[in-house]
PDB file of C-alpha atoms in Angstrom:
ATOM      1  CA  UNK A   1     -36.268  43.916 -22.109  1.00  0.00           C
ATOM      2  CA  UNK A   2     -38.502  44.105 -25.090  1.00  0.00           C
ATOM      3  CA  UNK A   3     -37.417  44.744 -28.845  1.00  0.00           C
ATOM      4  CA  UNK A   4     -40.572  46.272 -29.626  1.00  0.00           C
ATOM      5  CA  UNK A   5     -39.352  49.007 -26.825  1.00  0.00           C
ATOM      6  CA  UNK A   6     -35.946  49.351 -28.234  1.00  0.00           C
ATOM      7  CA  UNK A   7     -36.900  49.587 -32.370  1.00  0.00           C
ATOM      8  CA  UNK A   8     -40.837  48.733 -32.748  1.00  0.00           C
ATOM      9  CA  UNK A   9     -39.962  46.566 -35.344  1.00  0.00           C
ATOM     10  CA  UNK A  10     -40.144  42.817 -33.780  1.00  0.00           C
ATOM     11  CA  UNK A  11     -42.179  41.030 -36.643  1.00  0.00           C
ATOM     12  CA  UNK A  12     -42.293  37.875 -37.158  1.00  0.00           C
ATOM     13  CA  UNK A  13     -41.738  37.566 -41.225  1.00  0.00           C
ATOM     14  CA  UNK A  14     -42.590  33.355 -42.153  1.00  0.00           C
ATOM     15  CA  UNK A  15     -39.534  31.716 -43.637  1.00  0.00           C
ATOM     16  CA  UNK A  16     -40.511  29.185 -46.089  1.00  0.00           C
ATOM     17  CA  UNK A  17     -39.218  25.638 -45.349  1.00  0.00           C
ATOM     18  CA  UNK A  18     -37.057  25.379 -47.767  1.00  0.00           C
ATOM     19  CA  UNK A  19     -35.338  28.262 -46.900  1.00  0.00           C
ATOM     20  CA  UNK A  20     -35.302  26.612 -43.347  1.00  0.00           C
ATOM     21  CA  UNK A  21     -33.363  23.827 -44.397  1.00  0.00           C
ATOM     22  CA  UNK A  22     -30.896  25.682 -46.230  1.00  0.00           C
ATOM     23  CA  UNK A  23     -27.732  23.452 -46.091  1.00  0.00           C
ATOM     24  CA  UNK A  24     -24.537  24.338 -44.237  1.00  0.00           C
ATOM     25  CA  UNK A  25     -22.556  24.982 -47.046  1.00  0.00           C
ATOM     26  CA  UNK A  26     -25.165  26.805 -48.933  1.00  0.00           C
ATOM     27  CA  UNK A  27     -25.269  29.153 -45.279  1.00  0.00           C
ATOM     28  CA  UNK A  28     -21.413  29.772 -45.520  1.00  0.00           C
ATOM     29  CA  UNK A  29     -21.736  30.843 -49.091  1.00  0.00           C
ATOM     30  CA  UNK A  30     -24.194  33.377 -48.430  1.00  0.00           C
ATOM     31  CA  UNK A  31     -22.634  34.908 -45.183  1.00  0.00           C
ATOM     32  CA  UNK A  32     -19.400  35.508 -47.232  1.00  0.00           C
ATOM     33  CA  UNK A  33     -21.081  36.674 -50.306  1.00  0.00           C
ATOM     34  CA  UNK A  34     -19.991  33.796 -52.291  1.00  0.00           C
ATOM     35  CA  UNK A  35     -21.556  33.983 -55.857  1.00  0.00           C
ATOM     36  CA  UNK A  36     -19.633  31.120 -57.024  1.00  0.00           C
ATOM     37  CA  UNK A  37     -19.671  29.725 -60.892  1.00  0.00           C
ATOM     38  CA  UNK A  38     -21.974  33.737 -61.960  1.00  0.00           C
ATOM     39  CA  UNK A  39     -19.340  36.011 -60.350  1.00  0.00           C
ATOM     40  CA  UNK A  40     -16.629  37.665 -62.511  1.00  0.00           C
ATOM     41  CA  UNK A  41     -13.015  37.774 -62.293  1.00  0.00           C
ATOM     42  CA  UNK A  42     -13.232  41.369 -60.496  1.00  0.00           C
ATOM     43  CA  UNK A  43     -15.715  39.688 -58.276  1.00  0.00           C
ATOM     44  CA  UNK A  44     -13.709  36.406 -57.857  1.00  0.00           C
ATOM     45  CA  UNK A  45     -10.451  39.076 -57.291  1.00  0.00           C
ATOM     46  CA  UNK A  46     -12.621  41.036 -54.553  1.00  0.00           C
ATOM     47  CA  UNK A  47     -14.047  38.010 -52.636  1.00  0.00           C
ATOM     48  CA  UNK A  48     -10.647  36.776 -51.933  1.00  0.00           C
ATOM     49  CA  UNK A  49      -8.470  39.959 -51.045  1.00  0.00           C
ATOM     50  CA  UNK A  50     -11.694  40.965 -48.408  1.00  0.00           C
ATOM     51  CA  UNK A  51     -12.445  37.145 -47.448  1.00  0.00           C
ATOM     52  CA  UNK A  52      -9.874  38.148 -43.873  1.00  0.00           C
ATOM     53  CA  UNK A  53     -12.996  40.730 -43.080  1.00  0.00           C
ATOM     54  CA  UNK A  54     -15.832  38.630 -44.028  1.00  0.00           C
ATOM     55  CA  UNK A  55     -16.475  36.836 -41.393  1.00  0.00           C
ATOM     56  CA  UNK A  56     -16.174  40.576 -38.974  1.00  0.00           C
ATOM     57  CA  UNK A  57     -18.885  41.305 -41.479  1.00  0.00           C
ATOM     58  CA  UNK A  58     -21.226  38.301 -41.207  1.00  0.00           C
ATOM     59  CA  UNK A  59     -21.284  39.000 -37.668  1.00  0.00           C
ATOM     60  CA  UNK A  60     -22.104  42.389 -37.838  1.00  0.00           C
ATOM     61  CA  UNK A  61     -24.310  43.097 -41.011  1.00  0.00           C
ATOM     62  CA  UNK A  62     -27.303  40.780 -41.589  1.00  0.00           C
ATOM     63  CA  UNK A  63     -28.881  39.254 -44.807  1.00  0.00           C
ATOM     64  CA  UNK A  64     -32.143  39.089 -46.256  1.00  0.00           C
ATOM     65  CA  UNK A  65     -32.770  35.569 -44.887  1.00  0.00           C
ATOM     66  CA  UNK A  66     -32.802  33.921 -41.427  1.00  0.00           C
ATOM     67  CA  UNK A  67     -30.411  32.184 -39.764  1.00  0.00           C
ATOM     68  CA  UNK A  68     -30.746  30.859 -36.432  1.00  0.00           C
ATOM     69  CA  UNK A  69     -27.107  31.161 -35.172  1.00  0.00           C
ATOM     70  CA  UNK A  70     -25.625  34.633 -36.989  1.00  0.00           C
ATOM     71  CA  UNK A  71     -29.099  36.449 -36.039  1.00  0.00           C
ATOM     72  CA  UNK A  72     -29.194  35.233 -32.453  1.00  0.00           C
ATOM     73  CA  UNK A  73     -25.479  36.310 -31.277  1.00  0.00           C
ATOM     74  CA  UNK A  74     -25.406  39.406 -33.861  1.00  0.00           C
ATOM     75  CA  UNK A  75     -26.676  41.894 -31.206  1.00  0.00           C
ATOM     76  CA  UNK A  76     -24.333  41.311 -29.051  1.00  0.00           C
ATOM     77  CA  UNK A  77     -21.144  41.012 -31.591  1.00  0.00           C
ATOM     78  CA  UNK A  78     -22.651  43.981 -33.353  1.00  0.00           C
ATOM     79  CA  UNK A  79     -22.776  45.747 -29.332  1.00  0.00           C
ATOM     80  CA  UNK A  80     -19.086  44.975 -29.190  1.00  0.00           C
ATOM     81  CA  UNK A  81     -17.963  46.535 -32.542  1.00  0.00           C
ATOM     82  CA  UNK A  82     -19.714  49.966 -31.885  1.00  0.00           C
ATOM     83  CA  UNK A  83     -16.894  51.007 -29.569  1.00  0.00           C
ATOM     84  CA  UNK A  84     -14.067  49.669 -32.089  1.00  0.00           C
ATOM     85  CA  UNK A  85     -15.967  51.311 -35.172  1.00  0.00           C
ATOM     86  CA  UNK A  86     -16.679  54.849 -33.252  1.00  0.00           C
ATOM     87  CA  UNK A  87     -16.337  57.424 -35.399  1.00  0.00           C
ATOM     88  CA  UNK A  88     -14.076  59.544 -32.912  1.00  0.00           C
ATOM     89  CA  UNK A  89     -11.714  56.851 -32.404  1.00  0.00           C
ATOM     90  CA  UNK A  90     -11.115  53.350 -31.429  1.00  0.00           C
ATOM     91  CA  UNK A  91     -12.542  53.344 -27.629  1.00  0.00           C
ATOM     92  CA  UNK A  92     -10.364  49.910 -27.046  1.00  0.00           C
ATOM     93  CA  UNK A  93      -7.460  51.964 -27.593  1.00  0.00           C
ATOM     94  CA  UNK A  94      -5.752  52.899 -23.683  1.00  0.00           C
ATOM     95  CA  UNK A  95      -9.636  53.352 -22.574  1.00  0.00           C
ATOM     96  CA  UNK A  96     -10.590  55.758 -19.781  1.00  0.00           C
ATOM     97  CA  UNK A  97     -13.033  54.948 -17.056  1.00  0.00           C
ATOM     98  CA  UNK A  98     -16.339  56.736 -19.154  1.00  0.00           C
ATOM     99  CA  UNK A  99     -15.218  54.286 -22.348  1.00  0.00           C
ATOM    100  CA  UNK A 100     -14.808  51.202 -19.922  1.00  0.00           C
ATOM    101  CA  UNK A 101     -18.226  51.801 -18.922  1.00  0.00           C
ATOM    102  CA  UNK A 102     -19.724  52.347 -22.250  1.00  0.00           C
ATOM    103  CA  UNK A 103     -17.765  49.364 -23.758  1.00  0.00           C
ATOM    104  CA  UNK A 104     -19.269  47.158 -20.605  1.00  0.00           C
ATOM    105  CA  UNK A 105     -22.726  48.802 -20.840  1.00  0.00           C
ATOM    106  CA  UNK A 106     -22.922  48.004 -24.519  1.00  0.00           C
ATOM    107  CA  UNK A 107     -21.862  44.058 -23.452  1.00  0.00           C
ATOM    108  CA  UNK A 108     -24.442  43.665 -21.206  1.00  0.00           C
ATOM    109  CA  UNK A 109     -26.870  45.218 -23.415  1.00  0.00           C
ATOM    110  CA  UNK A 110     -25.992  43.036 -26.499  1.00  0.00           C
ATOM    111  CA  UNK A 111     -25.868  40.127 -24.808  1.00  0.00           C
ATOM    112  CA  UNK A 112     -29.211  40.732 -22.986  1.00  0.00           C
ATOM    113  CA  UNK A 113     -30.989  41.281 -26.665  1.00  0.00           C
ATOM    114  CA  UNK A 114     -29.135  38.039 -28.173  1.00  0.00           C
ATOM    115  CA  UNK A 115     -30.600  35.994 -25.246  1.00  0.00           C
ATOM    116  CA  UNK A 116     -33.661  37.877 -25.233  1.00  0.00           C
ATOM    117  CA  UNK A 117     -33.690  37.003 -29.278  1.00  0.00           C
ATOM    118  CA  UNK A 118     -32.582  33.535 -29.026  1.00  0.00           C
ATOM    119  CA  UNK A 119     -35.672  32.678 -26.690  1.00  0.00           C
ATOM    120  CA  UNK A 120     -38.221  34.421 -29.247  1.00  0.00           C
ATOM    121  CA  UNK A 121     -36.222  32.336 -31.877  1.00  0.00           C
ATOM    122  CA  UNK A 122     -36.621  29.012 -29.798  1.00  0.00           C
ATOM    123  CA  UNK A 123     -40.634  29.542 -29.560  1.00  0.00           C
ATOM    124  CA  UNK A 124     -41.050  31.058 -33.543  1.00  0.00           C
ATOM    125  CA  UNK A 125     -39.111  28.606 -35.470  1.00  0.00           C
ATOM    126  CA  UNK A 126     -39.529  29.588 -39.314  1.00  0.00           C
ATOM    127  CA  UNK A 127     -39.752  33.281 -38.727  1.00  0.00           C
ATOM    128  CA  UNK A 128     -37.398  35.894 -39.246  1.00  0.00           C
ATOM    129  CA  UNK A 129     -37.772  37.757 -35.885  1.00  0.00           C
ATOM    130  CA  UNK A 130     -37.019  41.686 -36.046  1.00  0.00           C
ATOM    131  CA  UNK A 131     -37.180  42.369 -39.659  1.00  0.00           C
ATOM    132  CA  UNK A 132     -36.778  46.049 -39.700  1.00  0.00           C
ATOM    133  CA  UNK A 133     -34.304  45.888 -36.491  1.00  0.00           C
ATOM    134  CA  UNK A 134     -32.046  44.019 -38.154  1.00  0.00           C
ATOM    135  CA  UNK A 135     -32.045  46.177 -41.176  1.00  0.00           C
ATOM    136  CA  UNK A 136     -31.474  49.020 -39.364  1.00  0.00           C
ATOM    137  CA  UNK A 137     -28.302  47.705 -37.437  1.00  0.00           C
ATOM    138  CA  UNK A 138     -27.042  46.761 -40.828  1.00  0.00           C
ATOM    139  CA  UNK A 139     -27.505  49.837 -42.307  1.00  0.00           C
ATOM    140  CA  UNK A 140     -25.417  51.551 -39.015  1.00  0.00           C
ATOM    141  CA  UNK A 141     -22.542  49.136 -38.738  1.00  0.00           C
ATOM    142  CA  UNK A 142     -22.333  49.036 -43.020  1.00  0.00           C
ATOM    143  CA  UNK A 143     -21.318  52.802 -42.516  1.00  0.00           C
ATOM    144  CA  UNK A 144     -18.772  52.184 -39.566  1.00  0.00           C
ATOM    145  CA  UNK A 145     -17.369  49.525 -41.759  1.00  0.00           C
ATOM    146  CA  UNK A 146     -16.832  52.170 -45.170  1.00  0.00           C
ATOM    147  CA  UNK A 147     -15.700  54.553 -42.776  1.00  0.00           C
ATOM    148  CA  UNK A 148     -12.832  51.941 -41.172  1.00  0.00           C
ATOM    149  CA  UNK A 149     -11.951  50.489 -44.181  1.00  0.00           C
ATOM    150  CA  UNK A 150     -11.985  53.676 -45.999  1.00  0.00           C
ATOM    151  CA  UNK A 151      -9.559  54.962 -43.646  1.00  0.00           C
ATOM    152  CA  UNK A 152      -6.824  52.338 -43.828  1.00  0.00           C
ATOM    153  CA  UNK A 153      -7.277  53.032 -47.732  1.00  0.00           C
ATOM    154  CA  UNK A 154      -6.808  57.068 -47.442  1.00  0.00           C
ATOM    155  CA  UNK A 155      -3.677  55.951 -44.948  1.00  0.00           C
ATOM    156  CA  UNK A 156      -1.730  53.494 -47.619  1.00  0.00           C
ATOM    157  CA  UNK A 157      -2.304  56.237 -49.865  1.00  0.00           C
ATOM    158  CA  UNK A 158      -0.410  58.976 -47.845  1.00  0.00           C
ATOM    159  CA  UNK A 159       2.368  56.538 -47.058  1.00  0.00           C
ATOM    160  CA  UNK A 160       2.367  56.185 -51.076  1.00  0.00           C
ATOM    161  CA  UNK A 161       2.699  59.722 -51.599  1.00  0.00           C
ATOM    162  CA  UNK A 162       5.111  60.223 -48.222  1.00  0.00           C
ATOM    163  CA  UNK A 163       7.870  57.802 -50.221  1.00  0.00           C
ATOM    164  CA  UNK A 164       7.585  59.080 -53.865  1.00  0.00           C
ATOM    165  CA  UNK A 165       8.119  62.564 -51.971  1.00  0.00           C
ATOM    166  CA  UNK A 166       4.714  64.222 -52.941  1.00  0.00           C
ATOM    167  CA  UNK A 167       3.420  67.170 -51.343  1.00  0.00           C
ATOM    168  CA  UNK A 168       0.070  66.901 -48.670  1.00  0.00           C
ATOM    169  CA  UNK A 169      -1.467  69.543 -51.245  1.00  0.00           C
ATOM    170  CA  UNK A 170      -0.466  66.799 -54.505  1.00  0.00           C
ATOM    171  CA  UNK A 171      -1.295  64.023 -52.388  1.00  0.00           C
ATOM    172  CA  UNK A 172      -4.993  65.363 -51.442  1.00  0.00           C
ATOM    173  CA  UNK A 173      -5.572  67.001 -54.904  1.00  0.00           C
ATOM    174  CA  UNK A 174      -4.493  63.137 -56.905  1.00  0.00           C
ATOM    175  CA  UNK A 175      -4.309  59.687 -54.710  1.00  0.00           C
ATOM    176  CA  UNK A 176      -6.752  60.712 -51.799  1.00  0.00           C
ATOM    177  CA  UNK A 177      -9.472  62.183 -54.015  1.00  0.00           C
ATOM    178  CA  UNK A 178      -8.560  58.850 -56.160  1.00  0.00           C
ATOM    179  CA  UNK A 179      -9.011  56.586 -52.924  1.00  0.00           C
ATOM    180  CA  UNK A 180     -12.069  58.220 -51.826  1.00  0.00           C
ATOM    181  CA  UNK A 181     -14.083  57.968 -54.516  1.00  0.00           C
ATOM    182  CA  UNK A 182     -13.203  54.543 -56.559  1.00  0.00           C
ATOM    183  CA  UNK A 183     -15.652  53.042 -54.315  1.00  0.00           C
ATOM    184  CA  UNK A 184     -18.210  55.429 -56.406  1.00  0.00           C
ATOM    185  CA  UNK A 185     -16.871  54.553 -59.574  1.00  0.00           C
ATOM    186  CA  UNK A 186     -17.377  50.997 -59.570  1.00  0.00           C
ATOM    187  CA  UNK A 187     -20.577  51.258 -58.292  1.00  0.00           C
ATOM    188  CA  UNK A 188     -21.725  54.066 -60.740  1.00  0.00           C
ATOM    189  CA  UNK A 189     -20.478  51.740 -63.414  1.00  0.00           C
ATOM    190  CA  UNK A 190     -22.686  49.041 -61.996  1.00  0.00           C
ATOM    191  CA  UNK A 191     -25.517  51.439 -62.403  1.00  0.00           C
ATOM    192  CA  UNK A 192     -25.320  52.123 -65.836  1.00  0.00           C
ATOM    193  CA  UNK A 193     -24.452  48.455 -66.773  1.00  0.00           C
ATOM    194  CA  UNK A 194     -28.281  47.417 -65.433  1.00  0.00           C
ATOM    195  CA  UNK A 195     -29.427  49.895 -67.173  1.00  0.00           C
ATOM    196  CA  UNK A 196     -30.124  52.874 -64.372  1.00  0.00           C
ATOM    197  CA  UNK A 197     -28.170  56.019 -66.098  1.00  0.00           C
ATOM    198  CA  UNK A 198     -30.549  58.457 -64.798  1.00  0.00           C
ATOM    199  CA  UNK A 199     -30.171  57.302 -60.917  1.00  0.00           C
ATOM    200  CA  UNK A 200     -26.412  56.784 -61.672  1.00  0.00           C
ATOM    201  CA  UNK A 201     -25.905  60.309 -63.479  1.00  0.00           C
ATOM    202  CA  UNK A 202     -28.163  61.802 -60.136  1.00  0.00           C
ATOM    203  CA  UNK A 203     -26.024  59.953 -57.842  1.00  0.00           C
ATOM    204  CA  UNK A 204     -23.042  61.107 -58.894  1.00  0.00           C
ATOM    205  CA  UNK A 205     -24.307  64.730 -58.435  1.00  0.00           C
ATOM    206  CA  UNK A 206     -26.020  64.393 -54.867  1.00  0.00           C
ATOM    207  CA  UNK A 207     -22.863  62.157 -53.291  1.00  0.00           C
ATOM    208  CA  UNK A 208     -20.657  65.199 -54.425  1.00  0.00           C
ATOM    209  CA  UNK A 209     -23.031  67.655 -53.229  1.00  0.00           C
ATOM    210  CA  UNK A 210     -23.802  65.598 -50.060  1.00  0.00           C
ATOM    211  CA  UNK A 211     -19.909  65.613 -49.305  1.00  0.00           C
ATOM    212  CA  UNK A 212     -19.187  69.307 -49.504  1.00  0.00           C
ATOM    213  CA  UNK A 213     -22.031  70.170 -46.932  1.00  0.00           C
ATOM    214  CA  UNK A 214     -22.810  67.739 -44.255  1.00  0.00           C
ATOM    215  CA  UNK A 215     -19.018  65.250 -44.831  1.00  0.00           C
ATOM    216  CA  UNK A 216     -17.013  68.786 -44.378  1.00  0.00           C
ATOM    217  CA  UNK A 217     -19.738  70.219 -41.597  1.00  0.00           C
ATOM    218  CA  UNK A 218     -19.505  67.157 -39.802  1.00  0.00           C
ATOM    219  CA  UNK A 219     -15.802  66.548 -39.974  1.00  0.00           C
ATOM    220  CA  UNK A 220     -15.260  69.902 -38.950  1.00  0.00           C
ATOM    221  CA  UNK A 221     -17.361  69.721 -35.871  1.00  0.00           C
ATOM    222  CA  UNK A 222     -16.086  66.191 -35.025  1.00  0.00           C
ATOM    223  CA  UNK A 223     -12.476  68.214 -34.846  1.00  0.00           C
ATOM    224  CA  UNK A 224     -13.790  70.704 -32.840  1.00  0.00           C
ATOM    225  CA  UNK A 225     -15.097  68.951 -30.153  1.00  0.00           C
ATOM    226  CA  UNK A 226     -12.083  66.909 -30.290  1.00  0.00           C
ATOM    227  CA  UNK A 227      -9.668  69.547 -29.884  1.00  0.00           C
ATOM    228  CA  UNK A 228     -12.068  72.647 -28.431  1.00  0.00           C
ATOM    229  CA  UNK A 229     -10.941  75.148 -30.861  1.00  0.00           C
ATOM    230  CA  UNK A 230     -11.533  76.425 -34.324  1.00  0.00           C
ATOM    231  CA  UNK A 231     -10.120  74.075 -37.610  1.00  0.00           C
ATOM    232  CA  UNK A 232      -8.011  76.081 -39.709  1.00  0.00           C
ATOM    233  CA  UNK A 233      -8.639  75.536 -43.277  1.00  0.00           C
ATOM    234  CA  UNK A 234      -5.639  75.983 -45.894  1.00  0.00           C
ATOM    235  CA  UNK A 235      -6.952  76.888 -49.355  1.00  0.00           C
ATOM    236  CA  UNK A 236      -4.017  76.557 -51.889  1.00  0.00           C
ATOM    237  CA  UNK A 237      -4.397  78.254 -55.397  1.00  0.00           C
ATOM    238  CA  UNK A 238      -4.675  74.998 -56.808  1.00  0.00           C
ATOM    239  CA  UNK A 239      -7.581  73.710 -54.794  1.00  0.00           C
ATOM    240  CA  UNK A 240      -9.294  77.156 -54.950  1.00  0.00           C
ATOM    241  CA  UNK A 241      -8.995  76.952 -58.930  1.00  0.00           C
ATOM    242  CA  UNK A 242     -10.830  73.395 -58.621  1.00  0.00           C
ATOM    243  CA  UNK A 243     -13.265  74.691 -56.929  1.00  0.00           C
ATOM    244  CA  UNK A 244     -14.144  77.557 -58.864  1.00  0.00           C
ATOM    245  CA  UNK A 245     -13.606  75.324 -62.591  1.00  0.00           C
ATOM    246  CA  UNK A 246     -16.196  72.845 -60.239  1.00  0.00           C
ATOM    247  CA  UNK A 247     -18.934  75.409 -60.537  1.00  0.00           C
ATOM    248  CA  UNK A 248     -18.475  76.763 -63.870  1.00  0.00           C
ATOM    249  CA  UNK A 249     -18.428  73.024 -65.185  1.00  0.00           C
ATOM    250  CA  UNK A 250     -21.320  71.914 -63.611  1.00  0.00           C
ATOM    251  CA  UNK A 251     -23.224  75.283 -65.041  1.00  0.00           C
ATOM    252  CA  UNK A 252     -21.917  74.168 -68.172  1.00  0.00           C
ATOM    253  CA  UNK A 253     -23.342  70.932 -67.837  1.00  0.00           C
ATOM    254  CA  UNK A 254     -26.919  72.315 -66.687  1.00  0.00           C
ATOM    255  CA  UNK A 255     -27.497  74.364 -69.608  1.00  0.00           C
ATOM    256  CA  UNK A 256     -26.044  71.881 -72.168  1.00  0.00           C
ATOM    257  CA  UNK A 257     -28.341  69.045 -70.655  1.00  0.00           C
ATOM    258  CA  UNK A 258     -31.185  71.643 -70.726  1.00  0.00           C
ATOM    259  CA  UNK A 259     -30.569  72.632 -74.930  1.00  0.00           C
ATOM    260  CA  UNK A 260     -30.591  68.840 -75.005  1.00  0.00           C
ATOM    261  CA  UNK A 261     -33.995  68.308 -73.654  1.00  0.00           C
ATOM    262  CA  UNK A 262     -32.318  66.637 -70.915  1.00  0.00           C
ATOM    263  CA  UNK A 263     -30.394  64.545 -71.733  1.00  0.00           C
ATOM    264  CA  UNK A 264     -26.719  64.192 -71.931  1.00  0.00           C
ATOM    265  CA  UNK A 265     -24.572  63.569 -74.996  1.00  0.00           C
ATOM    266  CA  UNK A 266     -21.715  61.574 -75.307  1.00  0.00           C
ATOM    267  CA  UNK A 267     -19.828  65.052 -76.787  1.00  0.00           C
ATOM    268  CA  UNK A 268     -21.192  66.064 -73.289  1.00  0.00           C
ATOM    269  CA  UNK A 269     -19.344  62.626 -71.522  1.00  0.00           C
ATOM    270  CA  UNK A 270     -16.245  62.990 -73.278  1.00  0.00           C
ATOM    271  CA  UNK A 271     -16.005  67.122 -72.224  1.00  0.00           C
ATOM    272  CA  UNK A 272     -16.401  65.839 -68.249  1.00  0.00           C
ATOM    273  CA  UNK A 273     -13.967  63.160 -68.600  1.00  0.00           C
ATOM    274  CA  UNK A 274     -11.222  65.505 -70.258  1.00  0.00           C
ATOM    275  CA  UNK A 275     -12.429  68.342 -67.589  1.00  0.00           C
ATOM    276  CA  UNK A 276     -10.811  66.970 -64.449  1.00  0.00           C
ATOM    277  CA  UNK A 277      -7.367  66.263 -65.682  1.00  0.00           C
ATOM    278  CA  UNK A 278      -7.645  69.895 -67.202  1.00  0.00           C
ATOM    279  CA  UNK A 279      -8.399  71.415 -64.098  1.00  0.00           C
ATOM    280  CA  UNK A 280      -5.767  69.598 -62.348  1.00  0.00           C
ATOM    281  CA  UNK A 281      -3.197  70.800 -65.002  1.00  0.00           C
ATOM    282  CA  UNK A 282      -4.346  74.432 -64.957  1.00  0.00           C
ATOM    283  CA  UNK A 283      -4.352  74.147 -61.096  1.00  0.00           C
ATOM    284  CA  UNK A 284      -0.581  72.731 -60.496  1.00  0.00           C
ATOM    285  CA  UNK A 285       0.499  75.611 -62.957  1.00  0.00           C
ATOM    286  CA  UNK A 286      -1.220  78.510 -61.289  1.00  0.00           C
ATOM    287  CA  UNK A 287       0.442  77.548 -58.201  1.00  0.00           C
ATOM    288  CA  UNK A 288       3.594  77.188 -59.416  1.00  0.00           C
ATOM    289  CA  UNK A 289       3.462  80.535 -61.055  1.00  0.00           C
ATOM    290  CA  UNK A 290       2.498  82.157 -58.423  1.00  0.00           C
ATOM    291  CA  UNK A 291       4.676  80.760 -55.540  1.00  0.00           C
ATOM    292  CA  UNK A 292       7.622  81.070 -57.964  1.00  0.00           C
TER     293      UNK A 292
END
């Protein structure tokens, strides 16, 4: 079993030695993402309400530098979370006999790399073995965890909106399109604070284009192969009158940037940040007009 078969990437990267004799405590802090004395309130406030999950993610989602127990039984934790993160459901949940062989399969597998791993570690002490593997499994298990933890966030909003007695179209149109995007706020706002408008301002354009395409393409073929039939979709007036003022405010917003040699004015900021609420307005009143 070779890691060069399974991701060409086994390179040995030198760890310097002081690196090597990073401290216990000084380990802890980094696995949990523990900025101590420089991290804000909001950080401070974030650290602790996610600090249950942290150490799900230490064991799943590797750092920058090497550590010779996380790295060497990651593999095989990370082998056992793929069937709880799966994308089409929790395979954990009243398995059948094809998920109690894929759960087992992926045991074996993980635990064959972490031994395989802990033996390369053993002989190449110093080195951060599997560079580029490691990155890579981060990069897949960071996206199970958004999608998990995104999804418990979408659910305590509908239960929100089920008890103050709002509508699925309300609740989808206000606190879900809230939910699913704050994430993108916070970091847009991150963006622009260190001084990267332009990638933050391009961002903000390609994750909403990159939702309406491949998000609804693939959540619509993930429900047809789950249920073998066609998705009905259920356009209300209200969503179709977002969706048209969508296009005729991002037109608006090309040819304003354009007279503007590119670049965008804050008269241009303050017109987006009054358009949504707007919309929303103009959209709850067209519907009620014309279901009344």
């Amino acid at each position: 079993l070779s890691f060069q078969a399974h991701s060409g990437s086994l390179v040995l990267t030198h760890v310097s030695g002081e690196d090597a004799e990073e401290m216990c405590s000084q380990r802890l802090k980094r696995h949990l993402a523990w900025n101590g004395a420089s991290a804000g309130v909001m950080e401070k406030v974030n650290f602790f309400v996610a600090l249950p999950f942290r150490p799900f993610f230490c064991l799943t989602m590797a750092t920058v530098k090497w550590d010779p127990v996380v790295n060497v039984v990651m593999p095989f934790c990370v082998c056992l979370f793929l069937p709880f993160g799966n994308p089409l459901g929790n395979s954990y949940k009243a398995p059948d006999w094809s998920s109690m062989l894929t759960i087992s399969g992926l045991a074996v597998v993980g635990l064959l790399l972490s031994i395989r791993l802990g033996l390369l570690a053993r002989g190449c002490p110093g080195h951060y073995i599997g560079f580029v593997f490691f990155q890579w499994i981060t990069f897949v298990t960071a996206l199970l965890w958004v999608g998990l933890l995104a999804g418990e966030i979408v659910g305590a909003f509908t239960v929100l909106g089920a008890v103050i007695g709002m509508s699925p179209t309300t609740m989808g149109l206000t606190l879900l399109a809230f939910g699913n995007t704050v994430d993108n706020v916070f970091a847009t706002m991150g963006l622009v604070k260190n001084g990267q408008s332009p990638v933050a301002i391009t961002g903000v354009y390609a994750a909403d284009t990159f939702t309406m395409f491949c998000v609804c393409g693939c959540i619509m073929l993930l429900l047809c192969m789950k249920t073998a039939a066609a998705v009905p979709v259920a356009f209300t007036p209200c969503a179709m009158t977002l969706l048209i003022v969508i296009q005729v405010i991002l037109a608006t917003t090309w040819l304003w940037t354009k007279q503007n040699q590119w670049k965008m004015p804050k008269v241009l900021g303050k017109f987006l940040l009054a358009c949504y609420p707007s919309a929303l307005i103009l959209g709850f009143l067209l519907e009620y007009i014309i279901r009344k």
